[in-house]
CSV table of C-alpha atoms in Angstrom, one decimal:
chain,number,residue,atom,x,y,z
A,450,UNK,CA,-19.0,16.9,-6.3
A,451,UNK,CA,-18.1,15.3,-3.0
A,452,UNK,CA,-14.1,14.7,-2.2
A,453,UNK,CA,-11.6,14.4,0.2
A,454,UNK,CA,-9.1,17.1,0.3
A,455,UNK,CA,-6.0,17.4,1.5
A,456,UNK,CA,-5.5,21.0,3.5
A,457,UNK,CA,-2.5,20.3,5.8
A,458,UNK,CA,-1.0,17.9,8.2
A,459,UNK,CA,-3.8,16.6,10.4
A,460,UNK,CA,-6.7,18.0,8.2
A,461,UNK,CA,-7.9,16.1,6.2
A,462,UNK,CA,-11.6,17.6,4.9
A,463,UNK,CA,-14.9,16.4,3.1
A,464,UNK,CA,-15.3,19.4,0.8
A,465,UNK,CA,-17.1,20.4,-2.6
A,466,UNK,CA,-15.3,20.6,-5.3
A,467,UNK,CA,-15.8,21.3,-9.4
A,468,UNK,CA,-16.6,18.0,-11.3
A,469,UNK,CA,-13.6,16.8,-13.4
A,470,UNK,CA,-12.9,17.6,-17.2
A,471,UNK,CA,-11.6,16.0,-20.4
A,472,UNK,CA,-7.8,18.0,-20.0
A,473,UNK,CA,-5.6,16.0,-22.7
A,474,UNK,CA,-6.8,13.5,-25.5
A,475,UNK,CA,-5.4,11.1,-23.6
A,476,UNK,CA,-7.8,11.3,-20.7
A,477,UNK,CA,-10.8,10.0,-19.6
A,478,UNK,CA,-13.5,10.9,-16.6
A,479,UNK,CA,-15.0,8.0,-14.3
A,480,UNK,CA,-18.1,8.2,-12.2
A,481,UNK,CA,-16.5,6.2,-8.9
A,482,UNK,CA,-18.3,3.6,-7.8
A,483,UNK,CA,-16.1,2.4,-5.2
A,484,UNK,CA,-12.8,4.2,-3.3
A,485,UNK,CA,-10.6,2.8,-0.6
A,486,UNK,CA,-8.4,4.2,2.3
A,487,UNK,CA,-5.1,2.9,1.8
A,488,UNK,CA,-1.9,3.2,4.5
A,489,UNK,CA,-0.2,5.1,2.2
A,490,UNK,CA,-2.5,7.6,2.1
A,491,UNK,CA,-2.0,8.2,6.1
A,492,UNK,CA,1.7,8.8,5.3
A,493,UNK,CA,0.6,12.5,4.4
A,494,UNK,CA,-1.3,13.0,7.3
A,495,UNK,CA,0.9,11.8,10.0
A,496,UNK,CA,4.0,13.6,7.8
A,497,UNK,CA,6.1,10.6,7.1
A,498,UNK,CA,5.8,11.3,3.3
A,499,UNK,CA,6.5,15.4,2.9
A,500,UNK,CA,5.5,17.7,-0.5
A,501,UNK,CA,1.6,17.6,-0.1
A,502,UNK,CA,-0.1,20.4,-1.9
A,503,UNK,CA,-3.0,21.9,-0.3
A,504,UNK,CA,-6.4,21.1,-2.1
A,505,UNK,CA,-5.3,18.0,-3.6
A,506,UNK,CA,-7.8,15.3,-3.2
A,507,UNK,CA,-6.8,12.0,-1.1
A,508,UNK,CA,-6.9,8.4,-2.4
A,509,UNK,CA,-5.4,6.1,-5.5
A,510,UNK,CA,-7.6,2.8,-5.2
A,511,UNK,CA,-10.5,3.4,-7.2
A,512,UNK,CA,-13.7,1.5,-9.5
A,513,UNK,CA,-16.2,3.2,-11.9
A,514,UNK,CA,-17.7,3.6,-14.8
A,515,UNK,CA,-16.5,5.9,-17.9
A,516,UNK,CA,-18.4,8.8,-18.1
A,517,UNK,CA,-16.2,10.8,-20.9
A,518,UNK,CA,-13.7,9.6,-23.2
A,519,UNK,CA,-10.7,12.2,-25.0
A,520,UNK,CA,-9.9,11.2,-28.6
A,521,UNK,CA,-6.9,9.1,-28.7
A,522,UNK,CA,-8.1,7.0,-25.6
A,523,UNK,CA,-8.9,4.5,-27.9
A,524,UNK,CA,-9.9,1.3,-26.4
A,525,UNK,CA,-12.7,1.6,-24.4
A,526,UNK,CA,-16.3,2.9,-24.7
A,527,UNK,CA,-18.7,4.9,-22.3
A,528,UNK,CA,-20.1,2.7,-19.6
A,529,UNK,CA,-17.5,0.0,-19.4
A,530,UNK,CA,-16.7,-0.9,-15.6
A,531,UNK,CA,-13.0,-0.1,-15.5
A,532,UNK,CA,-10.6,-0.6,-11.9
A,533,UNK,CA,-7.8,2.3,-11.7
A,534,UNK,CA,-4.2,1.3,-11.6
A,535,UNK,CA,-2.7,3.3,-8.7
A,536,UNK,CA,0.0,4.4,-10.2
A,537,UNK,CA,-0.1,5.9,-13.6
A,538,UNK,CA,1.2,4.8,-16.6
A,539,UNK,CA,1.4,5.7,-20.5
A,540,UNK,CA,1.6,2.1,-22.1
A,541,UNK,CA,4.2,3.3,-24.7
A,542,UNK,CA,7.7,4.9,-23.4
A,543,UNK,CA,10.8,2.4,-22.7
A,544,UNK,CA,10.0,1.6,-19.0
A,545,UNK,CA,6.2,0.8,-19.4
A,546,UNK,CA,6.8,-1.6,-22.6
A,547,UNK,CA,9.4,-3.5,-20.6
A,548,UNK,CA,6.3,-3.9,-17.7
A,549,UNK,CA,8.0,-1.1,-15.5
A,550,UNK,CA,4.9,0.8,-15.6
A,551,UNK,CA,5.7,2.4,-12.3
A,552,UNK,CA,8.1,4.0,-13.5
A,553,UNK,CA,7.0,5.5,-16.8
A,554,UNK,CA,8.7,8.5,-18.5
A,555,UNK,CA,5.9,10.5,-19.3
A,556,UNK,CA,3.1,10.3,-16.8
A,557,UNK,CA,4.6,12.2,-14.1
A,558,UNK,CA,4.5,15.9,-14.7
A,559,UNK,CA,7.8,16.3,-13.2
A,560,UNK,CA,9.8,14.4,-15.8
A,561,UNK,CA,11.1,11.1,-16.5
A,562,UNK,CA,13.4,11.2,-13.9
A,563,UNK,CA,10.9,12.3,-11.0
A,564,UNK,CA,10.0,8.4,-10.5
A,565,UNK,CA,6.3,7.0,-9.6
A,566,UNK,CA,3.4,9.2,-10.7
A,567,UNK,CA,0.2,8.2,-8.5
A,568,UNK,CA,-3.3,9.1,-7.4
A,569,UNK,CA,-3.6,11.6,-4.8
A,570,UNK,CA,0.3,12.2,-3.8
A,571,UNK,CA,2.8,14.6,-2.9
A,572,UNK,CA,4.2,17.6,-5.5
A,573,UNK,CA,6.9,15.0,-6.2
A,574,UNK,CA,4.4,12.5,-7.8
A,575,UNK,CA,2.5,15.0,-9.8
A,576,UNK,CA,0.6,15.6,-7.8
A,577,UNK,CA,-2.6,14.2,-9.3
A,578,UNK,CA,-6.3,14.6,-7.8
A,579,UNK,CA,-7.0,11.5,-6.3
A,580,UNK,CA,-10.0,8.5,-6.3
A,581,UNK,CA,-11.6,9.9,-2.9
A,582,UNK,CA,-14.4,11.6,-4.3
A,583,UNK,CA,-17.5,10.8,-6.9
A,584,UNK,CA,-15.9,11.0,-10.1
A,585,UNK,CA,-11.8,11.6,-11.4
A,586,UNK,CA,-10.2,12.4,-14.6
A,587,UNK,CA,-7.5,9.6,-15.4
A,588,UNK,CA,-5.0,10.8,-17.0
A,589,UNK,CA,-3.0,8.5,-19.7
A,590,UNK,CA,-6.7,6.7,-19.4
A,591,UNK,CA,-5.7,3.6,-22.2
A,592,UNK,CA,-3.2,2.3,-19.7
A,593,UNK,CA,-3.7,4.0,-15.9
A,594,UNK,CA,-7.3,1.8,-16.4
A,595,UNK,CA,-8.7,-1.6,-16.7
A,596,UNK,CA,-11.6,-3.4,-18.2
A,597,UNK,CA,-13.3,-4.9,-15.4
A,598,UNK,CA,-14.1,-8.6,-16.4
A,599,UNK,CA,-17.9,-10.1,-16.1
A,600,UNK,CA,-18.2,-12.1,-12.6
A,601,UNK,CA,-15.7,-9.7,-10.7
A,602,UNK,CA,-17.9,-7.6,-8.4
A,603,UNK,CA,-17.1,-3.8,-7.5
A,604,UNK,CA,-15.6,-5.3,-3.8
A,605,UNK,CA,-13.5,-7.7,-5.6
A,606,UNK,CA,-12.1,-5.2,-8.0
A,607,UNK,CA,-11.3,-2.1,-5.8
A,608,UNK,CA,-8.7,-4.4,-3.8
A,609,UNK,CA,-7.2,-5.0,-6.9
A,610,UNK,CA,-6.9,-1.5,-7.7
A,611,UNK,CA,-3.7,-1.4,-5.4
A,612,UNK,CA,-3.2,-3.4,-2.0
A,613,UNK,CA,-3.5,-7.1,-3.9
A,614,UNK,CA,-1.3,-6.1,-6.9
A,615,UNK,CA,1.4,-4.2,-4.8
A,616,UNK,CA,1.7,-7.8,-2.3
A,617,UNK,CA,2.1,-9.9,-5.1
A,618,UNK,CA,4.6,-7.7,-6.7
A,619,UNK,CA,6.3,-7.9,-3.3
A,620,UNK,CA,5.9,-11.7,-3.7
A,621,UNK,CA,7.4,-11.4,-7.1
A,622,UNK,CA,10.1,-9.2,-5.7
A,623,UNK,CA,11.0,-11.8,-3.2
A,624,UNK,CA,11.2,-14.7,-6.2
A,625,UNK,CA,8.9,-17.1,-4.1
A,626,UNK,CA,9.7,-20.7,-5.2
A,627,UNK,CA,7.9,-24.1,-4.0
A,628,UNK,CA,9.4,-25.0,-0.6
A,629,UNK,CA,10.3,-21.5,0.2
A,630,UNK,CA,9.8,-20.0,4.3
A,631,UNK,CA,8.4,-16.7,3.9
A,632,UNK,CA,7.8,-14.1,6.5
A,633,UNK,CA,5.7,-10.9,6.3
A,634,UNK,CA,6.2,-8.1,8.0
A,635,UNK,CA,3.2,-6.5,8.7
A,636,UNK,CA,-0.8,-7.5,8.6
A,637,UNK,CA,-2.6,-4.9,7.3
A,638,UNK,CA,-4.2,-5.1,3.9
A,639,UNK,CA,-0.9,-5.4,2.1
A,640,UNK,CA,0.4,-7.6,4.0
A,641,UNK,CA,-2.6,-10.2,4.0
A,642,UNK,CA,-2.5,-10.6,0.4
A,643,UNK,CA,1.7,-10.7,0.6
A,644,UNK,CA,0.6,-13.8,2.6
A,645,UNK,CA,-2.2,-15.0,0.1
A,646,UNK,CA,0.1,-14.3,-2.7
A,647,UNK,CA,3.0,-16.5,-1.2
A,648,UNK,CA,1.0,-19.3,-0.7
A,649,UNK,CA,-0.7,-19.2,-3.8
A,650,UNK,CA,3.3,-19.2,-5.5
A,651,UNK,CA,4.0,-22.3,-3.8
A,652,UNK,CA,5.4,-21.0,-0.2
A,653,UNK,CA,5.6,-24.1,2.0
A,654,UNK,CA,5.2,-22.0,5.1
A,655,UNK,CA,4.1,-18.2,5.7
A,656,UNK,CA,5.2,-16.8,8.8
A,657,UNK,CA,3.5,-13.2,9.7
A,658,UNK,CA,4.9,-10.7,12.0
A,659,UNK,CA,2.3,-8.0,13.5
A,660,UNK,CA,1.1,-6.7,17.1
A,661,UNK,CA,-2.7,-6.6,16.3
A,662,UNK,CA,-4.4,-9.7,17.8
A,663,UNK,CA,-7.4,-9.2,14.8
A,664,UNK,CA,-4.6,-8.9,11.9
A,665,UNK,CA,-2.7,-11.8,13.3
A,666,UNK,CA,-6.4,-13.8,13.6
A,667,UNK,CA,-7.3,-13.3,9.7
A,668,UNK,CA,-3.3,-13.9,9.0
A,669,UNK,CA,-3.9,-17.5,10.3
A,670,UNK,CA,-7.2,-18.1,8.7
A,671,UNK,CA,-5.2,-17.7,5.2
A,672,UNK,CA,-2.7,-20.6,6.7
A,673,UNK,CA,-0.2,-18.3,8.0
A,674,UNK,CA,1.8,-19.3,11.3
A,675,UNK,CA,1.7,-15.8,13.1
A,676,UNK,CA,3.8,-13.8,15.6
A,677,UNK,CA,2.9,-10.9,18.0
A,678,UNK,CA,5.9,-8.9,18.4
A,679,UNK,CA,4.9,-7.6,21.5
A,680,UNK,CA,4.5,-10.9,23.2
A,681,UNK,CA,8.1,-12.8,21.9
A,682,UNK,CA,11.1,-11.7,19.9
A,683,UNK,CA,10.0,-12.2,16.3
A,684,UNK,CA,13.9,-12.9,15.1
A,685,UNK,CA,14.3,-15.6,17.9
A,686,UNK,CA,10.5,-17.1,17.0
A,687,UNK,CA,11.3,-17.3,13.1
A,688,UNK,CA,14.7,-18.7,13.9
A,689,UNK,CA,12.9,-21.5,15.6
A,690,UNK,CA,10.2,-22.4,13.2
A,691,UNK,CA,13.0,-22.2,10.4
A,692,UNK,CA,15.1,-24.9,12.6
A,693,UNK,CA,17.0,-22.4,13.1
A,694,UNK,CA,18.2,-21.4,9.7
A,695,UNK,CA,16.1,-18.6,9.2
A,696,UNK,CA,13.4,-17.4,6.1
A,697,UNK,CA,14.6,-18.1,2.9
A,698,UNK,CA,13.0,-14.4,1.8
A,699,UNK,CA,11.0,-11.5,3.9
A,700,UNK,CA,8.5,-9.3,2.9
A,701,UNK,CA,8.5,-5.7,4.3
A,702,UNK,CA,4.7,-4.9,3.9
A,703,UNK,CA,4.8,-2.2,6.9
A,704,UNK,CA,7.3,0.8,6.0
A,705,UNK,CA,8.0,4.3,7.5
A,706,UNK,CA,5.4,3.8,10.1
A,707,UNK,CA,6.9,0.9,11.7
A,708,UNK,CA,7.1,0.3,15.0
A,709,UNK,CA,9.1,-1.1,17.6
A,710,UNK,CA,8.0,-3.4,20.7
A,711,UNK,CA,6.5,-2.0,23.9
A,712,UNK,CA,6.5,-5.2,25.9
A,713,UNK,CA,7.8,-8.3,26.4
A,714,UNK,CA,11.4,-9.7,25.1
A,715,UNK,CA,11.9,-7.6,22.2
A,716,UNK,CA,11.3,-4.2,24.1
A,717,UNK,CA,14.6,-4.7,25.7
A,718,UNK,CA,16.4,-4.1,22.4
A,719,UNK,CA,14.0,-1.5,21.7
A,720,UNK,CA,15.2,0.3,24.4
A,721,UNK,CA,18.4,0.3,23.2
A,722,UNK,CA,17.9,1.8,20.4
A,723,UNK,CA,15.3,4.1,21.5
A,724,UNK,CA,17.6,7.1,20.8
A,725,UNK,CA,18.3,6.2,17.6
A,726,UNK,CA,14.8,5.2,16.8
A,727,UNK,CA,14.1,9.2,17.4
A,728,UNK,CA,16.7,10.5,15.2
A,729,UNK,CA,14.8,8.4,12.7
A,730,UNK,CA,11.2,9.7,13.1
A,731,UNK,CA,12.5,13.4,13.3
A,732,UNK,CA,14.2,12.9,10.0
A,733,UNK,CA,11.0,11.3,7.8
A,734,UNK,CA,8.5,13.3,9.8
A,735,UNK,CA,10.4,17.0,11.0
A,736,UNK,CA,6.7,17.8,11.5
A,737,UNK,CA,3.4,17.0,12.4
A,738,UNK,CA,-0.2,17.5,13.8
A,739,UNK,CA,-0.9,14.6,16.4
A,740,UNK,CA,-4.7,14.8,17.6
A,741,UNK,CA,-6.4,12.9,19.9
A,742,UNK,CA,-4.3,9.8,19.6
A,743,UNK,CA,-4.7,10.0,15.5
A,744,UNK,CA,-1.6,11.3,12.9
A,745,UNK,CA,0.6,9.8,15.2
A,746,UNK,CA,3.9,8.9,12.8
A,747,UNK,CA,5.5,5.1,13.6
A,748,UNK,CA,7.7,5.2,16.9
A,749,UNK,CA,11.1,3.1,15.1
A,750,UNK,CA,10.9,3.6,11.0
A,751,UNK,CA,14.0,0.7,10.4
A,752,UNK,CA,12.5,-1.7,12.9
A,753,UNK,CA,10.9,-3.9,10.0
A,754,UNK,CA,13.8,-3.4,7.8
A,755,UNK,CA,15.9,-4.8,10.7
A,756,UNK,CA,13.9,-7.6,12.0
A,757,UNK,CA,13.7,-9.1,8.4
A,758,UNK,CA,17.5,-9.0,7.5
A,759,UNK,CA,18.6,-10.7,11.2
A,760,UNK,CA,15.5,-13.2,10.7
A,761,UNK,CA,16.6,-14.1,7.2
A,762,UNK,CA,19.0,-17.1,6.5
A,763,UNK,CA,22.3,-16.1,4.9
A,764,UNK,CA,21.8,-15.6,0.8
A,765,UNK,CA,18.3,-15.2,1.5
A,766,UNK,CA,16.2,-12.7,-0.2
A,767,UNK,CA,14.7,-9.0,1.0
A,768,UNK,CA,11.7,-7.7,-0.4
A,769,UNK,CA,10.5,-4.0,0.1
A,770,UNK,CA,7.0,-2.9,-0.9
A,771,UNK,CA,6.4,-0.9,2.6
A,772,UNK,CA,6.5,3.0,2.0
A,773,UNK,CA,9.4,4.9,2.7
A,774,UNK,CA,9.7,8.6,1.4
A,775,UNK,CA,13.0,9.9,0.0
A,776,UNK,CA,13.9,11.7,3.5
A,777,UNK,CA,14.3,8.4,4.9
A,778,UNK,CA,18.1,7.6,4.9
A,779,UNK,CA,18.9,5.5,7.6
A,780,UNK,CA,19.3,1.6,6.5
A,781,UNK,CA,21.4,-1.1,8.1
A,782,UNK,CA,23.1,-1.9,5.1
A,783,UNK,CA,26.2,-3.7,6.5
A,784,UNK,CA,24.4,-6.2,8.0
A,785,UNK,CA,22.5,-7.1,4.9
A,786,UNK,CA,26.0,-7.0,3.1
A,787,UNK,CA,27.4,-9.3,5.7
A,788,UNK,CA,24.5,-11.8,5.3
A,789,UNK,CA,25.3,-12.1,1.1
A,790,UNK,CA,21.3,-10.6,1.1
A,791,UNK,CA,19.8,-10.0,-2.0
A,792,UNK,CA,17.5,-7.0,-2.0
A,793,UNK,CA,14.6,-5.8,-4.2
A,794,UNK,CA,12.3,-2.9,-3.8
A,795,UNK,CA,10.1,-0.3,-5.3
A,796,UNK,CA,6.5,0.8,-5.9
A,797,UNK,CA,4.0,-1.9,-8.2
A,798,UNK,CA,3.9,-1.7,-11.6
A,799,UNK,CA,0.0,-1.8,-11.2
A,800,UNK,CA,-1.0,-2.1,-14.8
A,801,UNK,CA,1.6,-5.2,-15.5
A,802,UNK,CA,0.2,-6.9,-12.3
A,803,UNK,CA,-3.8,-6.0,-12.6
A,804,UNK,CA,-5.3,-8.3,-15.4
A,805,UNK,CA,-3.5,-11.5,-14.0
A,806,UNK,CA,-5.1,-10.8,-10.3
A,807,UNK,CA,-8.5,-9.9,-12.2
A,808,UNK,CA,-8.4,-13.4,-14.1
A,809,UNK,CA,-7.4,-15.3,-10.8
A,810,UNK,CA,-10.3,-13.8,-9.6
A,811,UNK,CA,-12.5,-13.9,-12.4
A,812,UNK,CA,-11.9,-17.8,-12.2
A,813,UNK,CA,-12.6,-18.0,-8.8
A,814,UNK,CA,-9.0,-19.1,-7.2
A,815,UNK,CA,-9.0,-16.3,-4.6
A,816,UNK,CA,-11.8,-13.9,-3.7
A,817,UNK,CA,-9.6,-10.5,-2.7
A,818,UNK,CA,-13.0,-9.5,-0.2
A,819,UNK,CA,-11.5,-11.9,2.4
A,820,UNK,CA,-9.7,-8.4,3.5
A,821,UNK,CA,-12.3,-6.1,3.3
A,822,UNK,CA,-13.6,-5.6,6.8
A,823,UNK,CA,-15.8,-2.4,6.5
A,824,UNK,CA,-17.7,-0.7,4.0
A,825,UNK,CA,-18.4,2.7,4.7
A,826,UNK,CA,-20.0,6.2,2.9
A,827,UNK,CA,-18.1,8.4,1.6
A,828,UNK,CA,-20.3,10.9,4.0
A,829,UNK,CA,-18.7,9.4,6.8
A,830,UNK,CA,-15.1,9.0,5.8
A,831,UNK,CA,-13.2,11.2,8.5
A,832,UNK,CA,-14.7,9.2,11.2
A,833,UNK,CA,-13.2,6.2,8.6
A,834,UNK,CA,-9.9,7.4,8.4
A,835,UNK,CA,-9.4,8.1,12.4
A,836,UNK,CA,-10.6,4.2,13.3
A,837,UNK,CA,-8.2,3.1,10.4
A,838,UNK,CA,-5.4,5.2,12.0
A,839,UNK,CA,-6.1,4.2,15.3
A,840,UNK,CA,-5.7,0.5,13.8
A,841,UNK,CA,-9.2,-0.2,16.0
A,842,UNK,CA,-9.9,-3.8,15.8
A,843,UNK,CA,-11.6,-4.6,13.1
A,844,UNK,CA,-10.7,-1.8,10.5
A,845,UNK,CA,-8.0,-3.7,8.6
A,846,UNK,CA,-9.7,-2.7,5.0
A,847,UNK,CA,-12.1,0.2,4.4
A,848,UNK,CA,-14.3,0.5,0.8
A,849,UNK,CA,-15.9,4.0,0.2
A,850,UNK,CA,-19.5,4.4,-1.0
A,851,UNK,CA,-18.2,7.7,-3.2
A,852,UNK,CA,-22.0,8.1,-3.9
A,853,UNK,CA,-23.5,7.7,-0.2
C-alpha cells in the first residue's frame, strides 16, 4: 500500500509499504477513507519535536472502515465506519477510567510513565505507524476508535479525529464560563475551533491573535474580533477591547513554532529579545533541513506563551494545547506567578472528548467542515504538505484522499 514515510529531517516520502496485520487481540485493521495533515505533524520535519524513527509513517487524524477485527476487540463488527482517536488509549487502566485517556498506562510501548502514545510520532510516543496511508492497524482498537454515527459525513468526522477535540479540550482547560473574554493564540485549524468551541461554551467575546490575513478572515466569520500581530501590539489591542483589564483566560493554540512580529509596534520588542529568541530555537530544534523556504522551525518558541500571560487579567486563566516537545525548557514562569495565573496544559484525551463533538455534530449545532479548506489525494500529498508549511493562503486544513 501507499504511505507517507518518515526518512529524516526534511524528507518526508510517498513510499510502498507492506499492508498492516492483526498483531495483538486487541487490534484491529482499517481501510482509511479519509487522512489529514495536522501541525503537529510538521514538528518532525522542521525538528522542533526530536526522536523520529526512520520508516515510520506520518499522520494521527484518520476515518475508515474495519477491515479485520483481533478477538478481544469486542465491540464492533467488520464494515462499521469508525473516526481514530489521535492518541491511543486502552479503556481500562487508572488514567483512562478517570477520562485521562491521554495518558494511559498501557498503550505506550515505553511504559506507563513514558506519557501520550500517538499516531505517527517520535520513539518517545511509541512510535506507532501513522493514518497517512490506505489502511492502519489500531492498536487497543475498543477504545483508540469510534463508531461513526449515521448523518456525520467522512469530512465532518476526520476533523473530529483530532484538531476539533484537542480546541475544546483547550476550552475545557481554560474553564470557559458565560461572560468570559477569551483570546486565541493562533488560527490555524486548532485554533478555529478553540474559537468555535469558546463560543459555543458561552464566551461573550473571542478575541484571535494570528498574522495570516485568510486565518484572521474565517476567525471573524465564526464571530471572533481578530488581531494581526504584525500590524499592532496584540497585548496593547486586547488590553483595550478588555477596557483595559485584560482576558479572563487565553488559549495557546500555536506552540513551538511560534513566532514573533516582523513589523509594525510589536517588532520593536521583538528585537529585544531577538537573542534570546535564538537560544530558544537552537535548544527545541539543534538541527534541521530548511529547503526552499519549507522545514523552516518558528523564529521565537515562548512568544505565544508570553503574549497570553501579559494580555491576561490578574487571576485569569492559561490554557496550553499548542505543541511543545520535552527539549523546550524556557518559560516565563515568574511573570505568570506574579499575575496569581492559573495554568493548565497537556495533550487531549481524544476518546473522552470524541462522542460528545460527534453528537454535536450529528445534531447539527456545528458543522466541523467550516475549517476544511482543501481536499487533496493522497498521490499528491508532498506538494500538500509544502503549501501547508508555507502557511499559503488558503491551506488552513488539508483532508487526504488515502485511496486517490
Amino acid at each position: 500500500m501507499k504511505a507517507l514515510v518518515w526518512h529524516g529531517l526534511g524528507d518526508i516520502r510517498l513510499d510502498e509499504v507492506a499492508d498492516p496485520q492483526i498483531e495483538q487481540p486487541t487490534d484491529a485493521v482499517i481501510n482509511l477513507t479519509a487522512s489529514a495533515i495536522c501541525g503537529t505533524d510538521l514538528h518532525f520535519i522542521r525538528g522542533t519535536f526530536s526522536g523520529m524513527k526512520p520508516g515510520t509513517i506520518l499522520g494521527h487524524e484518520g476515518v475508515g472502515v474495519i477491515e479485520a477485527l483481533g478477538d478481544e476487540v469486542r465491540n464492533f463488527e467488520k464494515g462499521d465506519r469508525v473516526v481514530v482517536c489521535s492518541t491511543l488509549s486502552c479503556g481500562v487502566c487508572p488514567p483512562c477510567r478517570a477520562g485521562h485517556t491521554a495518558q494511559c498506562d498501557n498503550a505506550n510501548p515505553n511504559g506507563p510513565d513514558a506519557g501520550t502514545c500517538f499516531f505517527g510520532g517520535p520513539q518517545a510516543t511509541g512510535p506507532v505507524n501513522g493514518l497517512q496511508a490506505e489502511k492502519a492497524r489500531i492498536p487497543y482498537a475498543s477504545n483508540t476508535l469510534v463508531k461513526i454515527p449515521d448523518g456525520v459525513s467522512d469530512d465532518q468526522a476526520i476533523l473530529i479525529s483530532d484538531i476539533f477535540p484537542t480546541a475544546w479540550f483547550g476550552a475545557e482547560l481554560a474553564e470557559i464560563t458565560k461572560g468570559d473574554i477569551v483570546v486565541v493564540f493562533g488560527c490555524g485549524p486548532v485554533g478555529q475551533f478553540a474559537v468555535a468551541s469558546a463560543l459555543l461554551m458561552g464566551a461573550a467575546r473571542v478575541i484571535a491573535v494570528d498574522m495570516h490575513e485568510d486565518r484572521l478572515a474565517m476567525a471573524r466569520r465564526q464571530g471572533a474580533f481578530t488581531i494581526n500581530f504584525e500590524q499592532e501590539d496584540p497585548v496593547e489591542t486586547i488590553k483595550k477591547l478588555t477596557g483595559g483589564t485584560g482576558a479572563d483566560c487565553a488559549i495557546d493554540a500555536v506552540g513551538v513554532d511560534s513566532q514573533h512580529a516582523h513589523h509594525g509596534p510589536a517588532s520593536e520588542e521583538a528585537q529585544q529579545n531577538a537573542e534570546k529568541f535564538a537560544e530558544e530555537v537552537k535548544q527545541v530544534a539543534p538541527q534541521t533541513n530548511v529547503q526552499d523556504g519549507n522545514w523552516v522551525p518558528g523564529d521565537a518558541p515562548t512568544q505565544a506563551l508570553e503574549w497570553a500571560i501579559a494580555a491576561l487579567k490578574k487571576a485569569g486563566r492559561l490554557s496550553i494545547i499548542g505543541v511543545y516537545p520535552p527539549t523546550a525548557e524556557a518559560f516565563p514562569i515568574g511573570k505568570a506567578m506574579n499575575k496569581n495565573l492559573t495554568m493548565k496544559m497537556g495533550n487531549c484525551n481524544h476518546h473522552t472528548v470524541i462522542p460528545h463533538l460527534l453528537e454535536l455534530t450529528r445534531a447539527g449545532v456545528i458543522d466541523p467542515v467550516m475549517v476544511l479548506t482543501k481536499v487533496e489525494p493522497m498521490s499528491d500529498v508532498l506538494n500538500a504538505y509544502k503549501a501547508f508549511d508555507k502557511r499559503e493562503p488558503g491551506w488552513i486544513k488539508t483532508e487526504l484522499e488515502p485511496h486517490a
